[in-house]
CSV table of C-alpha atoms and ligand atoms in Angstrom, one decimal:
chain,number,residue,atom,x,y,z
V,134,UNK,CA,0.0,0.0,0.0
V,135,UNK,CA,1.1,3.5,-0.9
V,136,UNK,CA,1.4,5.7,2.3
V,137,UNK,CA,2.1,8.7,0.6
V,138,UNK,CA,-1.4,8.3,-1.0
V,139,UNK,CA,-3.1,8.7,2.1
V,140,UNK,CA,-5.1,12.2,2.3
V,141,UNK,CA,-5.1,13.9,6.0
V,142,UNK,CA,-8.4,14.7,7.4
V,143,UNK,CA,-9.2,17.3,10.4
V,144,UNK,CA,-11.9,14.5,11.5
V,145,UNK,CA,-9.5,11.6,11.4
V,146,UNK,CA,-6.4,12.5,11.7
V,147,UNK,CA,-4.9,10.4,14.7
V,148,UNK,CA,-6.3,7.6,12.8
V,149,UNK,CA,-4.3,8.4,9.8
V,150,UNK,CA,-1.5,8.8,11.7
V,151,UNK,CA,-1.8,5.4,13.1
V,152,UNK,CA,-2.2,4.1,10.1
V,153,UNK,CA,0.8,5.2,9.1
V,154,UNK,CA,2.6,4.2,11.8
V,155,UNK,CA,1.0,0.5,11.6
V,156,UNK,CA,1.5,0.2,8.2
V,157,UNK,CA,5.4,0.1,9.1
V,158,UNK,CA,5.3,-2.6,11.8
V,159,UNK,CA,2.1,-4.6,10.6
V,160,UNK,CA,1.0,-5.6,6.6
V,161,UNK,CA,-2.5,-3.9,6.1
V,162,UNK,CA,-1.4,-1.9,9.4
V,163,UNK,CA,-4.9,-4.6,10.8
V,164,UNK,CA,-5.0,-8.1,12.0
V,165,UNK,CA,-8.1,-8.5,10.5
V,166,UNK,CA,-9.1,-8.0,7.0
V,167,UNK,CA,-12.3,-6.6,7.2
V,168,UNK,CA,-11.1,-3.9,9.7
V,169,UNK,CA,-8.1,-2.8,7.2
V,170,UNK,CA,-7.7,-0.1,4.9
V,171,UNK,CA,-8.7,-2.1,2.1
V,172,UNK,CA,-12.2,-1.9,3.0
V,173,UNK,CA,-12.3,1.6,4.8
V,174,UNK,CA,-12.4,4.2,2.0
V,175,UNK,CA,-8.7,6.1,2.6
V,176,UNK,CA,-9.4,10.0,4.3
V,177,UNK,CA,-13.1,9.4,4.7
V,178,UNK,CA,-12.5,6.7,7.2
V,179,UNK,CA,-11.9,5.9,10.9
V,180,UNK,CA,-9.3,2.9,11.3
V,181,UNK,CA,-8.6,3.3,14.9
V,182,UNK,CA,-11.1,2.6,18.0
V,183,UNK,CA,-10.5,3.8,21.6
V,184,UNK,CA,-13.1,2.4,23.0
V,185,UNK,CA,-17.3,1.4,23.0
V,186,UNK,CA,-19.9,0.7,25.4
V,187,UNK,CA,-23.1,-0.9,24.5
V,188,UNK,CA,-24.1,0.4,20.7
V,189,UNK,CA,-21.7,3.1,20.9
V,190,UNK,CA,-17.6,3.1,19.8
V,191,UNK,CA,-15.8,6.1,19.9
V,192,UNK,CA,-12.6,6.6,17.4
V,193,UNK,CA,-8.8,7.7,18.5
V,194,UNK,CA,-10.0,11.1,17.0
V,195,UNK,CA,-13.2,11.4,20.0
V,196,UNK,CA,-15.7,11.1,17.2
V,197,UNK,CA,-18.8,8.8,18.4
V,198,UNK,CA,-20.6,6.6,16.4
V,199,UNK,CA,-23.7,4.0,16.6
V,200,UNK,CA,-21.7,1.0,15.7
V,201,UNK,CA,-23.6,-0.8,13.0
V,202,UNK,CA,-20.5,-3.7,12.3
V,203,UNK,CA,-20.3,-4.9,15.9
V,204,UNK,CA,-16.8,-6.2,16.0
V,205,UNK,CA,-17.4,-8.1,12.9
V,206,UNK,CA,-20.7,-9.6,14.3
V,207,UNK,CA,-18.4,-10.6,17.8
V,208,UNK,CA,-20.4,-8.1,19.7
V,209,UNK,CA,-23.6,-9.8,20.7
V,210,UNK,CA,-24.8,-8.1,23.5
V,211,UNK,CA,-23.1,-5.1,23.6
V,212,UNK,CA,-19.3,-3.8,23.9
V,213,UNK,CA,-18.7,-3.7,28.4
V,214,UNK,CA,-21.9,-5.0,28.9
V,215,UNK,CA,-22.0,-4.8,32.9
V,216,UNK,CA,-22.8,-8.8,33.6
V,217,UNK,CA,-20.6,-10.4,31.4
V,218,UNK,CA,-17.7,-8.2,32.6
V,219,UNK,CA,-18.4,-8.8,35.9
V,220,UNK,CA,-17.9,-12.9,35.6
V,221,UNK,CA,-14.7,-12.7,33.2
V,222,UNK,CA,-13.6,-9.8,36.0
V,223,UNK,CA,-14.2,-12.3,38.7
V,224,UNK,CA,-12.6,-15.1,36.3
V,225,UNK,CA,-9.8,-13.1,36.0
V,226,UNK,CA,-8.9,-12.8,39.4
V,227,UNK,CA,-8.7,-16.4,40.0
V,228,UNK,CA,-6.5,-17.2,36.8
V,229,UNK,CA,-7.1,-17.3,33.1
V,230,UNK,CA,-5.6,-20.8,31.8
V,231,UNK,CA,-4.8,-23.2,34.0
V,232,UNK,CA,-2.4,-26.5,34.1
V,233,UNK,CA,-5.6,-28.3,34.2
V,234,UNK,CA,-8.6,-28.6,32.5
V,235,UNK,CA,-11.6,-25.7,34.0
V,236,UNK,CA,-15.3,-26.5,35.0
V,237,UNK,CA,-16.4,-23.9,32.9
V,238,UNK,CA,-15.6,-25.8,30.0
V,239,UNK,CA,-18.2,-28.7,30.7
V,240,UNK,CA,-20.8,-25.7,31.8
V,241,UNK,CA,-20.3,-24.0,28.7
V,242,UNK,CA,-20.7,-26.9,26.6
V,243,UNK,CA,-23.7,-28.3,28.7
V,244,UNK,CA,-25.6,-25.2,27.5
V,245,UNK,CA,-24.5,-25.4,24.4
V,246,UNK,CA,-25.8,-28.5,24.3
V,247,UNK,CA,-29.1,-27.6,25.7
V,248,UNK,CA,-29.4,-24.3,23.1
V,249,UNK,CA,-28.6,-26.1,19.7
V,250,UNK,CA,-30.9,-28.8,18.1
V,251,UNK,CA,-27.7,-31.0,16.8
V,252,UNK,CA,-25.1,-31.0,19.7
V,253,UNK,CA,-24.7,-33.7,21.5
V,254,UNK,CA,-20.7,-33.2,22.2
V,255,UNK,CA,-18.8,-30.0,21.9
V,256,UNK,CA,-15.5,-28.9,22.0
V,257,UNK,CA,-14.0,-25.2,21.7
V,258,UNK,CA,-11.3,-23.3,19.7
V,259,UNK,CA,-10.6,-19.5,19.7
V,260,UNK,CA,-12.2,-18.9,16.2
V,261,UNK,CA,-14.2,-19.8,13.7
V,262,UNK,CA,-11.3,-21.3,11.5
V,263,UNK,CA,-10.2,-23.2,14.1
V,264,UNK,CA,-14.1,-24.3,14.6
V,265,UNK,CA,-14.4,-25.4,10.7
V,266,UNK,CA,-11.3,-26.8,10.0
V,267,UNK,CA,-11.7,-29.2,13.4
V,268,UNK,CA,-15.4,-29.9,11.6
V,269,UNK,CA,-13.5,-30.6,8.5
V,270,UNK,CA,-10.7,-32.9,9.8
V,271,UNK,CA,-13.5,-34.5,11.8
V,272,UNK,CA,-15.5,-35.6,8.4
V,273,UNK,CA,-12.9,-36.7,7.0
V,274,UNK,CA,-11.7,-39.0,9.3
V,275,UNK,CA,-15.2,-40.1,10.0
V,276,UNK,CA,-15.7,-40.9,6.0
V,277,UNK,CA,-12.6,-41.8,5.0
V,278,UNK,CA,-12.8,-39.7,2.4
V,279,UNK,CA,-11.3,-36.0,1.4
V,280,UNK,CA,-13.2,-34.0,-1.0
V,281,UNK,CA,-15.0,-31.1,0.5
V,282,UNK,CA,-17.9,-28.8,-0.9
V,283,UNK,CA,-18.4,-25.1,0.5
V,284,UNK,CA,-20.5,-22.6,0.3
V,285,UNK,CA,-19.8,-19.3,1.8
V,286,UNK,CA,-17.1,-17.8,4.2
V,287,UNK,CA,-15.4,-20.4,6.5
V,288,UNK,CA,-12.1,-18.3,8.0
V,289,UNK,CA,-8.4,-18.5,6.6
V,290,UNK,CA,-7.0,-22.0,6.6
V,291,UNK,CA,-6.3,-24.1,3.9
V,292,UNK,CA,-8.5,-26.4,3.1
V,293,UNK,CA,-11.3,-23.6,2.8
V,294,UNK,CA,-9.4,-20.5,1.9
V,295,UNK,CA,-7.5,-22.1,-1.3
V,296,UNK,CA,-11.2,-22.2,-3.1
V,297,UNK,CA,-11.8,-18.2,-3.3
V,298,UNK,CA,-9.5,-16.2,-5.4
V,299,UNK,CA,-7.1,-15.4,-1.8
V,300,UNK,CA,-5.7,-18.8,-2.6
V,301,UNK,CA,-2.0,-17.4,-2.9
V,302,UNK,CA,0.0,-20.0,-0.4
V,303,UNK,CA,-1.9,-23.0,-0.8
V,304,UNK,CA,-1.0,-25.9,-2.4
V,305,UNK,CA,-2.6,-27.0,-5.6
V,306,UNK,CA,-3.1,-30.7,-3.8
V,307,UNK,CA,-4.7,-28.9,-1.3
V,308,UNK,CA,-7.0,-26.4,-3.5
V,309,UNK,CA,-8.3,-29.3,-5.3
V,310,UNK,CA,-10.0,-31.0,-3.0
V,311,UNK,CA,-12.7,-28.4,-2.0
V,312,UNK,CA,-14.9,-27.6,-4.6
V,313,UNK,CA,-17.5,-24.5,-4.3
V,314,UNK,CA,-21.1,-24.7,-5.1
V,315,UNK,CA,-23.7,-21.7,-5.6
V,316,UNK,CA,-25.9,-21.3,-2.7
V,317,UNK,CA,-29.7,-21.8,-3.9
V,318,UNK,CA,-28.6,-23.4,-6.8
V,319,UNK,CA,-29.3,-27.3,-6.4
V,320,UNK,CA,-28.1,-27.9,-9.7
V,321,UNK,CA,-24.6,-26.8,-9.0
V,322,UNK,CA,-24.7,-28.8,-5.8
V,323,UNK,CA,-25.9,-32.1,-7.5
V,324,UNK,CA,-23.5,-31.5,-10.2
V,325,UNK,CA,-20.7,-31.6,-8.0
V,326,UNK,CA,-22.2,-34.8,-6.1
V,327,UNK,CA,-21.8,-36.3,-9.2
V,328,UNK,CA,-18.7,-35.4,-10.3
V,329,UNK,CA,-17.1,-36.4,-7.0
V,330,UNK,CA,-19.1,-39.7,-6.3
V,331,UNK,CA,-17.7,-41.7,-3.5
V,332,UNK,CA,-15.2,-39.6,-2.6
V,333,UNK,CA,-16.9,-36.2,-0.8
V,334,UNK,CA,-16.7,-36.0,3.0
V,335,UNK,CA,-18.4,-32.7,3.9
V,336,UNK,CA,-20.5,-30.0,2.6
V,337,UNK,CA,-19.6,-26.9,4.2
V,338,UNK,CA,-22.0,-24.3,4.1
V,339,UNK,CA,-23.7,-20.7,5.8
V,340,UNK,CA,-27.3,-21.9,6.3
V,341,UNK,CA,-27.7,-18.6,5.1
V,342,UNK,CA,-26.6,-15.0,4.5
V,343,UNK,CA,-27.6,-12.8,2.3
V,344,UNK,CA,-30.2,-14.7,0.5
V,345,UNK,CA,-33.2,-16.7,2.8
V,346,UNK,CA,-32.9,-20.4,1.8
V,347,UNK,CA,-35.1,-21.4,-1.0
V,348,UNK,CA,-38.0,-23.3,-0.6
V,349,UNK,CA,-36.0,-27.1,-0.3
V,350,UNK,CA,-32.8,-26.3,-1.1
V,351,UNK,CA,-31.4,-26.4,3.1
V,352,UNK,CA,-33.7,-30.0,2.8
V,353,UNK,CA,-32.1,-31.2,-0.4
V,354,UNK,CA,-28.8,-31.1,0.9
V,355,UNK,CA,-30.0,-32.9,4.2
V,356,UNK,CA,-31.1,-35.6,2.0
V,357,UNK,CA,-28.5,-35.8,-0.3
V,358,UNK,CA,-25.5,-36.2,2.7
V,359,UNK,CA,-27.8,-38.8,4.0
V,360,UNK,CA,-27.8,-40.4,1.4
V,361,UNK,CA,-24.5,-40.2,0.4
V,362,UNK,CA,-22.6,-40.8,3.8
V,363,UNK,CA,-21.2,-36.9,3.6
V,364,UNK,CA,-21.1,-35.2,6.7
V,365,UNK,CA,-23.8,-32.1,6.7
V,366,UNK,CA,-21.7,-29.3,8.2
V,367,UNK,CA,-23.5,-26.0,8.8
V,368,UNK,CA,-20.9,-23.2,9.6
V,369,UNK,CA,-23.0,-20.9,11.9
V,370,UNK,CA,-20.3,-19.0,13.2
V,371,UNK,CA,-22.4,-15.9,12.7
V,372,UNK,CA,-26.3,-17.0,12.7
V,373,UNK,CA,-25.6,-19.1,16.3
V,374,UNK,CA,-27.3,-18.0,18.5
V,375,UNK,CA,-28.6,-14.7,16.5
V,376,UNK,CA,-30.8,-16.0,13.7
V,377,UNK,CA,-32.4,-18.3,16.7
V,378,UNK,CA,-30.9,-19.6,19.9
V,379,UNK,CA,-30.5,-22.4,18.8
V,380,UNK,CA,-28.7,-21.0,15.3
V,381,UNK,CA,-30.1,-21.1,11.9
V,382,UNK,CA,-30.7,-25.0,12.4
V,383,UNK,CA,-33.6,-24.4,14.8
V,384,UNK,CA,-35.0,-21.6,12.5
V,385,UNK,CA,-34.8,-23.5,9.5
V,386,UNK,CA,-35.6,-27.0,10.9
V,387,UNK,CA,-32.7,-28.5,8.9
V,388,UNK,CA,-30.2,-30.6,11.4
V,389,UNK,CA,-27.1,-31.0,10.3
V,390,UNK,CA,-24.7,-33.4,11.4
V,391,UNK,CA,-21.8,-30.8,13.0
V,392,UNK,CA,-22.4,-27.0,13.3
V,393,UNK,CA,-19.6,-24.1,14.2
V,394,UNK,CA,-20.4,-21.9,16.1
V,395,UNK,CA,-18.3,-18.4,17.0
V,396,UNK,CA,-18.3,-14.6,16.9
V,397,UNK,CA,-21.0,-13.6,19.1
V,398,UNK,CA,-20.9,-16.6,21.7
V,399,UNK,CA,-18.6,-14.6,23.5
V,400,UNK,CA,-19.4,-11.1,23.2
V,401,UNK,CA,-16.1,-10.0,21.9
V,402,UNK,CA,-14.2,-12.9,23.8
V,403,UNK,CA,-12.6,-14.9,21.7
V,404,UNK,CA,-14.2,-18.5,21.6
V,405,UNK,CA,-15.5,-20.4,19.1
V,406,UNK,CA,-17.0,-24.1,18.9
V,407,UNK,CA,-17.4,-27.1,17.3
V,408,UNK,CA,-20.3,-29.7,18.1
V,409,UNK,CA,-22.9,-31.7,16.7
V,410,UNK,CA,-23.5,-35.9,16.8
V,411,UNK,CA,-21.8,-38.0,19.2
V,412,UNK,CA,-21.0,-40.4,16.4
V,413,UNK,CA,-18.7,-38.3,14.9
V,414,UNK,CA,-17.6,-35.8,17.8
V,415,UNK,CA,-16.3,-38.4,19.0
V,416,UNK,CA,-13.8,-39.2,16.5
V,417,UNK,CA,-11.5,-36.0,18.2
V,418,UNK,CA,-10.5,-38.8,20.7
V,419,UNK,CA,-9.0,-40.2,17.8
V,420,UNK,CA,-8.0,-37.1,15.3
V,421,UNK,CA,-5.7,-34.0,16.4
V,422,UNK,CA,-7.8,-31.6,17.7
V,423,UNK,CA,-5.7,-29.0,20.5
V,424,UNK,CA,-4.7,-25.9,21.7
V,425,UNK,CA,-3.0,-24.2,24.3
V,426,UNK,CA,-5.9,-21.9,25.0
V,427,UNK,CA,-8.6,-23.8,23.6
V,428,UNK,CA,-9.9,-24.1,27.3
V,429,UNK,CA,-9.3,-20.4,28.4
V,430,UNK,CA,-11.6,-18.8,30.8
V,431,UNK,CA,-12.1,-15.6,30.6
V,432,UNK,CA,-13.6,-16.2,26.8
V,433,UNK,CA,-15.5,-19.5,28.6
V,434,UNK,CA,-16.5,-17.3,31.4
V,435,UNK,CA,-17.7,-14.4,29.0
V,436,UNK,CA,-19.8,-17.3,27.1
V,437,UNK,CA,-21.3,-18.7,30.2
V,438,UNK,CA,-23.4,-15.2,30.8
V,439,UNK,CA,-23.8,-14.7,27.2
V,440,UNK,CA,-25.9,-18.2,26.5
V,441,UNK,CA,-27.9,-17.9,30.2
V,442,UNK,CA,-28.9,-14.5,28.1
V,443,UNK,CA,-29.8,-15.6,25.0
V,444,UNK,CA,-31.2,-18.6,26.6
V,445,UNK,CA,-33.7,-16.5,28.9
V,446,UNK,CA,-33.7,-12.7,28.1
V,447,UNK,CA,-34.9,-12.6,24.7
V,448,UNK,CA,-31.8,-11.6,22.8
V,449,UNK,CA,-32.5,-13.1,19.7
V,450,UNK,CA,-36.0,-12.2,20.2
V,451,UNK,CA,-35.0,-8.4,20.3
V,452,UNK,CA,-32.5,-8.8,17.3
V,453,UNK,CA,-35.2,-9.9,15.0
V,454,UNK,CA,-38.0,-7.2,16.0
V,455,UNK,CA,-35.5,-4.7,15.9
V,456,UNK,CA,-34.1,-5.7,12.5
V,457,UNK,CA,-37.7,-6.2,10.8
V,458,UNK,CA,-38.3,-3.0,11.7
V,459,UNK,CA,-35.1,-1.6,10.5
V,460,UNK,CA,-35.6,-3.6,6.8
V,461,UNK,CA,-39.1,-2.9,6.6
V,462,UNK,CA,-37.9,1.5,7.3
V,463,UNK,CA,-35.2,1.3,4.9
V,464,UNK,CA,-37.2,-0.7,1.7
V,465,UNK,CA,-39.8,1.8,2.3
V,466,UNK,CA,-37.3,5.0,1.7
V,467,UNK,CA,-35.5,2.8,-0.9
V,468,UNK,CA,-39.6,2.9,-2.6
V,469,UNK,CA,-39.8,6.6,-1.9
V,470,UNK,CA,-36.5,8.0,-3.3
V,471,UNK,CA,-37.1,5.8,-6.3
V,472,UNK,CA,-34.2,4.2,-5.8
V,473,UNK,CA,-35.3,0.2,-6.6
V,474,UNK,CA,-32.7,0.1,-9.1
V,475,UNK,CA,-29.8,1.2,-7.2
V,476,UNK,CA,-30.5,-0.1,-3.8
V,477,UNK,CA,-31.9,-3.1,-1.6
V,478,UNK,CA,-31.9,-4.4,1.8
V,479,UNK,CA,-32.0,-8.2,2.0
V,480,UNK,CA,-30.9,-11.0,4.6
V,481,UNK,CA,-32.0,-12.0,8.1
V,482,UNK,CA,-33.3,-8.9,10.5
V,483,UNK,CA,-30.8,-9.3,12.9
V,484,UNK,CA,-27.8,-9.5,10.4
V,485,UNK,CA,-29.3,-7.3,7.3
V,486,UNK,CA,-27.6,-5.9,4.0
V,487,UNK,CA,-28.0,-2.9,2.3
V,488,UNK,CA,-27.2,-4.0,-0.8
V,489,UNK,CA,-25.6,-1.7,-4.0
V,490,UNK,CA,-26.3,-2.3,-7.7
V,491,UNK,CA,-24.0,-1.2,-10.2
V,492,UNK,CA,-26.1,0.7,-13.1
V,493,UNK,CA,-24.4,1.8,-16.5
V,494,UNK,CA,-23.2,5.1,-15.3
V,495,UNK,CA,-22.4,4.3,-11.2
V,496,UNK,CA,-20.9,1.4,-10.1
V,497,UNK,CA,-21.5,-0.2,-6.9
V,498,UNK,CA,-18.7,0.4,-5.4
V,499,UNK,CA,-18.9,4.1,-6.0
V,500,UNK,CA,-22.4,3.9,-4.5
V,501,UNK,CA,-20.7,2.2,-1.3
V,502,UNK,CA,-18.0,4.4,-1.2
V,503,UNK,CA,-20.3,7.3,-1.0
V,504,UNK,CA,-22.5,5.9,1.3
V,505,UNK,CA,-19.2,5.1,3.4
V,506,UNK,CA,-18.0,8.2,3.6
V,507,UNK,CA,-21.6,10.3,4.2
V,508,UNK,CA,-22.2,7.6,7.2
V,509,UNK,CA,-19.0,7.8,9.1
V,510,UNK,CA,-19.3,12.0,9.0
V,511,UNK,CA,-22.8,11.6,10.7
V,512,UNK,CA,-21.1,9.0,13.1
V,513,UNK,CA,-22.9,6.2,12.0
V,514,UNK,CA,-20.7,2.8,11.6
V,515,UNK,CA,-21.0,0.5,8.9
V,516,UNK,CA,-20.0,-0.8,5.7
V,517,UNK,CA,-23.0,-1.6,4.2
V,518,UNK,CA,-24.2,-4.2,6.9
V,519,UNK,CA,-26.7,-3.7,9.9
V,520,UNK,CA,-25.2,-6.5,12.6
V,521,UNK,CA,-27.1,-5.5,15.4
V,522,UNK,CA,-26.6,-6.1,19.1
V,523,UNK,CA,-29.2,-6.6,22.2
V,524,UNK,CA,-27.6,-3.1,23.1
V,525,UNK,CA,-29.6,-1.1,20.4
V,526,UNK,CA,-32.9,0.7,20.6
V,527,UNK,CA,-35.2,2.0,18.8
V,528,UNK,CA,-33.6,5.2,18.9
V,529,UNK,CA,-30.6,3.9,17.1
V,530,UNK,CA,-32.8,3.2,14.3
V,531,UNK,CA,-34.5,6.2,14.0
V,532,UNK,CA,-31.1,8.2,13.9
V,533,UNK,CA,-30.2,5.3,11.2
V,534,UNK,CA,-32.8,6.4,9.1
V,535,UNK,CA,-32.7,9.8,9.7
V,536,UNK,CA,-29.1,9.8,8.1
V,537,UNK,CA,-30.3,7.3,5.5
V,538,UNK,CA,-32.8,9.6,4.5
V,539,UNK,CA,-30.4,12.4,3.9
V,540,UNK,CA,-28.1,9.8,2.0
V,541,UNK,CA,-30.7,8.4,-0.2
V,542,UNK,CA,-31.5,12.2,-1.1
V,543,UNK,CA,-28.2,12.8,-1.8
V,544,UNK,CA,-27.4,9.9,-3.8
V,545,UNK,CA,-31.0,10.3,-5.9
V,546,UNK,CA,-29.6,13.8,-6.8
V,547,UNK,CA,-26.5,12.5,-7.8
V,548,UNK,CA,-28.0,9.5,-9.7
V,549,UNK,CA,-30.3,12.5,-11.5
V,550,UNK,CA,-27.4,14.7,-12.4
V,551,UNK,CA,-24.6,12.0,-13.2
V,552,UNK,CA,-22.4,13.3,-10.5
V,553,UNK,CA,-21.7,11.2,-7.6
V,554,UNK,CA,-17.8,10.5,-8.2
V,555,UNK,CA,-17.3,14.6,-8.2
V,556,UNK,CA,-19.3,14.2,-4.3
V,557,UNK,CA,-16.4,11.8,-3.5
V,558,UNK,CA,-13.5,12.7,-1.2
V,559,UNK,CA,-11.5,9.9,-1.7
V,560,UNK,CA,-10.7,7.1,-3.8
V,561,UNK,CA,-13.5,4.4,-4.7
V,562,UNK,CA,-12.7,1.5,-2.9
V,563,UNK,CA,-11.5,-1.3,-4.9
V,564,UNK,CA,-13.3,-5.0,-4.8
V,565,UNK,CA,-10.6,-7.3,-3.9
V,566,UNK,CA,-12.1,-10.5,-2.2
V,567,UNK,CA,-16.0,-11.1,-2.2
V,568,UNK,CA,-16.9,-14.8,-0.5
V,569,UNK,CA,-20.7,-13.5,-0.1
G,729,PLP,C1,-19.4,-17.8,8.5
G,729,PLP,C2,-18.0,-17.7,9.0
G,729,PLP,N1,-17.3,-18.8,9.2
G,729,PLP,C3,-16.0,-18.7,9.6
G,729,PLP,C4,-15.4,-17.5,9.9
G,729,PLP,C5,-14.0,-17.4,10.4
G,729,PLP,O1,-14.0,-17.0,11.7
G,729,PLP,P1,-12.7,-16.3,12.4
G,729,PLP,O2,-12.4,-15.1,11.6
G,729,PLP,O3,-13.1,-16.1,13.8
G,729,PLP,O4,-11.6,-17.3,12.2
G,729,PLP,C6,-16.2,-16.3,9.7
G,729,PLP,C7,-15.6,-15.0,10.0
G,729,PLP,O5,-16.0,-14.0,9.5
G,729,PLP,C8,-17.5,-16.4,9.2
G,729,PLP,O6,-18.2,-15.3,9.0
């Protein structure tokens, strides 16, 4: 990246300059992808938190913002939320990993297993890669057999990461035996069944996320892995306990035979999970399967209040009448600007997308860069997705659409007199790595 390309802003200044300090010590100047400059349109942006509590994250520059991305869907509840705090606080003071295994690890997975329709065993990593790849591993030992179909994000290793276009590092051997199939598309998922006959042992998949499942299609596959002796992986490391407690499984009725759970289980503590049918969980007696911190407690301890809140204080419940009431706002100003060409708002209510489409004379990505820029100077956080936490309200939303409504003016006027890319003060952000 070119540092010298950077523009200063009065507004995020001490975020530049961080940036361009990081960007000497750490490639991207982020350890996460979707928090690097890549995605955050350069002068517009804020790359730097100092801190957040409940809905709310302030930047190293004091501006405040209702945070719209969550911590990349980690933030469940709600950044410092009092109760959790107070048990990883309490955790804390009595040591964080141990010599020996923990209690909280058997309490944790107990309620796991009491919250999610297919776990019957569980075992925990400290992210979702970690969570898939065990899954993986698992099916393949179970099946005796390698190839693997996916079918949306599933973290950075290998197996998974060597089927999008970021496949740079992995070997060919390796790239070849996961094969990628179109979600809602049975054809493209029969195709491949086909094709690899006797020798597929998992399909991979997001039960959904931007698209709802098709009538079948979630049922289809089911069958089909029956069938076949393939191992029915769903990766809910985002739609666990959000889209239901119980994960997209319960909300869909389709069981599969493992699930992956992650991001908001610990509320920004970093734990993940793997867990599903006896039968094959219990293969990681016989597998590698292990980490130093797999058992950690302060993650475990943060996960403990999360699920005793999703379990019994209507978290999910809140999520969804929140969200539907957030879609249903901003379809109904997408109607009223006349802006059904350019603009949509799809997905589940508690993890929704406001989605761009490229016309002949602006591209999406302009659109998004726009819309990136106009949000963070109202202090509104996002990149295009609403991942909402039990900490918002109603009020969040209506300041949402407030600044939505200016946007959507501003972009219709735009649209009307060709000039959007003149309204920009940066560069349009470039696609580099779409998996959704
Ligand atoms: C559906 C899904 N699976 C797996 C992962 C990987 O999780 P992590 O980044 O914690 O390794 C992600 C992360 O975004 C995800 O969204």
């Amino acid at each position: 990246m070119n540092i010298e390309k950077l523009i200063m802003s009065d507004r995020y200044s001490n975020s530049e300059q961080l940036l361009e300090r990081a960007l000497k010590s750490i490639p991207l100047g982020s350890q996460t992808f979707s928090k690097s400059m890549t995605q955050f349109p350069h002068g517009v942006s804020p790359y730097f938190a100092k801190k957040a509590k409940g809905a709310r994250l302030w930047d190293v520059d004091g501006n405040e913002y209702i945070d719209f991305i969550n911590g990349l869907l980690s933030v469940s509840i709600g950044y410092a939320d009092g109760a959790i705090l107070e048990a990883v606080k309490q955790q804390i003071d009595n040591g964080v990993t141990f010599s020996l295994s923990h209690q909280l690890e058997i309490e944790v997975a107990e309620k796991l297993i009491d919250l999610v329709p297919c776990a019957e065993m569980v075992r925990f990593g400290k992210n979702g890669s970690d969570s898939t790849s065990a899954a993986i591993r698992l099916a393949r030992a179970y099946t005796q057999k390698d190839v693997v179909l996916v079918c949306g994000y599933h973290g950075w290793q290998d197996w998974y990461i060597g089927s999008t276009t970021r496949n740079l590092g992995v070997p060919e051997a390796t790239r070849s035996l996961t094969q990628v199939f179109k979600y809602n598309d049975i054809a493209s998922f029969d195709t491949l069944v086909e094709q690899f006959k006797g020798q597929i042992a998992a399909v991979i998949m997001e039960p959904m996320n931007v698209e709802y499942p098709a009538s079948g299609f979630l049922e289809h596959i089911r069958r089909v892995t029956k069938d076949e002796n393939i191992v029915m992986v769903f990766d809910e490391t985002i739609t666990g306990c959000r889209f239901a407690k119980g994960g997209a499984q319960e909300l869909f009725c389709v069981i599969p035979d493992l699930a992956t759970f992650g991001k908001g289980i610990g509320n920004g503590f970093p734990l993940s999970a793997v867990m599903g049918k006896k039968e094959i969980m219990s293969l990681m007696e016989d597998i590698f399967y292990s980490g130093t911190f797999a058992g950690e407690t302060s993650s475990l301890a943060a996960a403990n209040v999360v699920l005793d809140k999703v379990k019994n204080e209507g978290v999910c419940e809140h999520l969804e009448t929140l969200g539907l009431e957030l879609k249903q706002r901003v379809l109904k100003l997408i109607a009223q600007y006349d802006l059904e060409d350019y603009l949509d708002c799809v997905g589940h209510p508690s993890w929704s997308f406001l989605l761009f489409k490229g016309s002949k004379d602006i591209t999406a990505f302009e659109m998004k860069t726009f819309y990136m820029q106009e949000m963070f100077k109202v202090g509104i956080l996002t990149f295009g997705t609403h991942n909402l936490s039990f900490a918002h309200t109603s009020e969040d939303i209506d300041s949402l659409l407030k600044h939505y409504e200016e946007f959507f003016m501003s972009l219709s006027e735009c649209i009307k007199s060709g000039q959007l890319v003149d309204r920009l003060e940066c560069d349009v952000l470039v696609p580099l790595f779409k998996v959704r």
